[in-house]
Amino acid sequence: MSEVTAGSDMSIGLGLAFGVLAVAGAVGMLVAYDNQVVAGWSFALAVVAGICSIAGIHLYGARDA
C-alpha cells in the first residue's frame, strides 16, 4: 500500500491575494499621479505586495521538485 500526500493550495491563494494588492497599488499610482506622496505609498504597496506574493509562492510551493 502506498501513501500519497496531498499538497496545499496555500501558495496559489497567497500569490493571488498579494497579486491583487500589487495591482491595487499600481492602479493607485496611476490614479494619484499628481500627488507624489500618495503615488509613493501606492508604489510601496505594489512592491511589498509583489515581494510577499513571490515569497508566499516559494514558501508554500511544491517541494518535490
PDB file of C-alpha atoms in Angstrom:
ATOM      1  CA  MET A   1       0.000   0.000   0.000  1.00  0.00           C
ATOM      2  CA  SER A   2       1.429   3.388  -0.936  1.00  0.00           C
ATOM      3  CA  GLU A   3       0.880   6.633   0.855  1.00  0.00           C
ATOM      4  CA  VAL A   4       0.090   9.769  -1.070  1.00  0.00           C
ATOM      5  CA  THR A   5       0.366  13.187   0.485  1.00  0.00           C
ATOM      6  CA  ALA A   6      -1.963  15.911  -0.661  1.00  0.00           C
ATOM      7  CA  GLY A   7      -0.406  19.248  -1.484  1.00  0.00           C
ATOM      8  CA  SER A   8      -1.594  22.589  -0.245  1.00  0.00           C
ATOM      9  CA  ASP A   9      -3.090  25.336  -2.359  1.00  0.00           C
ATOM     10  CA  MET A  10      -1.775  27.951   0.042  1.00  0.00           C
ATOM     11  CA  SER A  11       0.828  29.133  -2.477  1.00  0.00           C
ATOM     12  CA  ILE A  12      -1.836  29.823  -5.102  1.00  0.00           C
ATOM     13  CA  GLY A  13      -4.046  31.664  -2.626  1.00  0.00           C
ATOM     14  CA  LEU A  14      -1.273  33.816  -1.235  1.00  0.00           C
ATOM     15  CA  GLY A  15       0.072  34.537  -4.692  1.00  0.00           C
ATOM     16  CA  LEU A  16      -3.343  35.677  -5.894  1.00  0.00           C
ATOM     17  CA  ALA A  17      -4.146  37.700  -2.772  1.00  0.00           C
ATOM     18  CA  PHE A  18      -0.882  39.602  -2.778  1.00  0.00           C
ATOM     19  CA  GLY A  19      -1.053  39.897  -6.563  1.00  0.00           C
ATOM     20  CA  VAL A  20      -4.381  41.701  -6.232  1.00  0.00           C
ATOM     21  CA  LEU A  21      -2.809  44.056  -3.683  1.00  0.00           C
ATOM     22  CA  ALA A  22       0.088  44.723  -6.053  1.00  0.00           C
ATOM     23  CA  VAL A  23      -2.325  45.571  -8.856  1.00  0.00           C
ATOM     24  CA  ALA A  24      -4.271  47.840  -6.482  1.00  0.00           C
ATOM     25  CA  GLY A  25      -1.039  49.648  -5.639  1.00  0.00           C
ATOM     26  CA  ALA A  26      -0.223  50.062  -9.310  1.00  0.00           C
ATOM     27  CA  VAL A  27      -3.698  51.434 -10.006  1.00  0.00           C
ATOM     28  CA  GLY A  28      -3.285  53.790  -7.051  1.00  0.00           C
ATOM     29  CA  MET A  29      -0.080  55.079  -8.633  1.00  0.00           C
ATOM     30  CA  LEU A  30      -1.891  55.618 -11.902  1.00  0.00           C
ATOM     31  CA  VAL A  31      -4.813  57.452 -10.291  1.00  0.00           C
ATOM     32  CA  ALA A  32      -2.715  59.636  -7.963  1.00  0.00           C
ATOM     33  CA  TYR A  33      -0.022  60.692 -10.420  1.00  0.00           C
ATOM     34  CA  ASP A  34      -0.359  64.365  -9.447  1.00  0.00           C
ATOM     35  CA  ASN A  35       0.116  63.707  -5.701  1.00  0.00           C
ATOM     36  CA  GLN A  36       3.636  62.395  -5.143  1.00  0.00           C
ATOM     37  CA  VAL A  37       3.061  61.225  -1.564  1.00  0.00           C
ATOM     38  CA  VAL A  38       0.059  59.064  -2.434  1.00  0.00           C
ATOM     39  CA  ALA A  39       1.783  57.757  -5.549  1.00  0.00           C
ATOM     40  CA  GLY A  40       4.853  56.897  -3.487  1.00  0.00           C
ATOM     41  CA  TRP A  41       2.836  54.959  -0.920  1.00  0.00           C
ATOM     42  CA  SER A  42       0.980  53.199  -3.722  1.00  0.00           C
ATOM     43  CA  PHE A  43       4.300  52.216  -5.250  1.00  0.00           C
ATOM     44  CA  ALA A  44       5.485  50.942  -1.865  1.00  0.00           C
ATOM     45  CA  LEU A  45       2.296  48.872  -1.535  1.00  0.00           C
ATOM     46  CA  ALA A  46       2.782  47.420  -5.003  1.00  0.00           C
ATOM     47  CA  VAL A  47       6.419  46.477  -4.350  1.00  0.00           C
ATOM     48  CA  VAL A  48       5.822  44.973  -0.903  1.00  0.00           C
ATOM     49  CA  ALA A  49       2.782  43.037  -2.108  1.00  0.00           C
ATOM     50  CA  GLY A  50       4.782  41.712  -5.064  1.00  0.00           C
ATOM     51  CA  ILE A  51       7.573  40.594  -2.760  1.00  0.00           C
ATOM     52  CA  CYS A  52       5.097  38.893  -0.408  1.00  0.00           C
ATOM     53  CA  SER A  53       3.420  37.208  -3.373  1.00  0.00           C
ATOM     54  CA  ILE A  54       6.662  35.661  -4.582  1.00  0.00           C
ATOM     55  CA  ALA A  55       7.687  34.745  -1.024  1.00  0.00           C
ATOM     56  CA  GLY A  56       4.347  33.030  -0.395  1.00  0.00           C
ATOM     57  CA  ILE A  57       4.638  31.028  -3.604  1.00  0.00           C
ATOM     58  CA  HIS A  58       8.144  29.909  -2.681  1.00  0.00           C
ATOM     59  CA  LEU A  59       7.356  29.143   0.949  1.00  0.00           C
ATOM     60  CA  TYR A  60       4.230  27.082   0.326  1.00  0.00           C
ATOM     61  CA  GLY A  61       5.042  25.780  -3.163  1.00  0.00           C
ATOM     62  CA  ALA A  62       5.641  22.189  -4.178  1.00  0.00           C
ATOM     63  CA  ARG A  63       8.674  20.699  -2.501  1.00  0.00           C
ATOM     64  CA  ASP A  64       9.024  17.665  -4.757  1.00  0.00           C
ATOM     65  CA  ALA A  65      11.000  19.452  -7.470  1.00  0.00           C
TER      66      ALA A  65
END
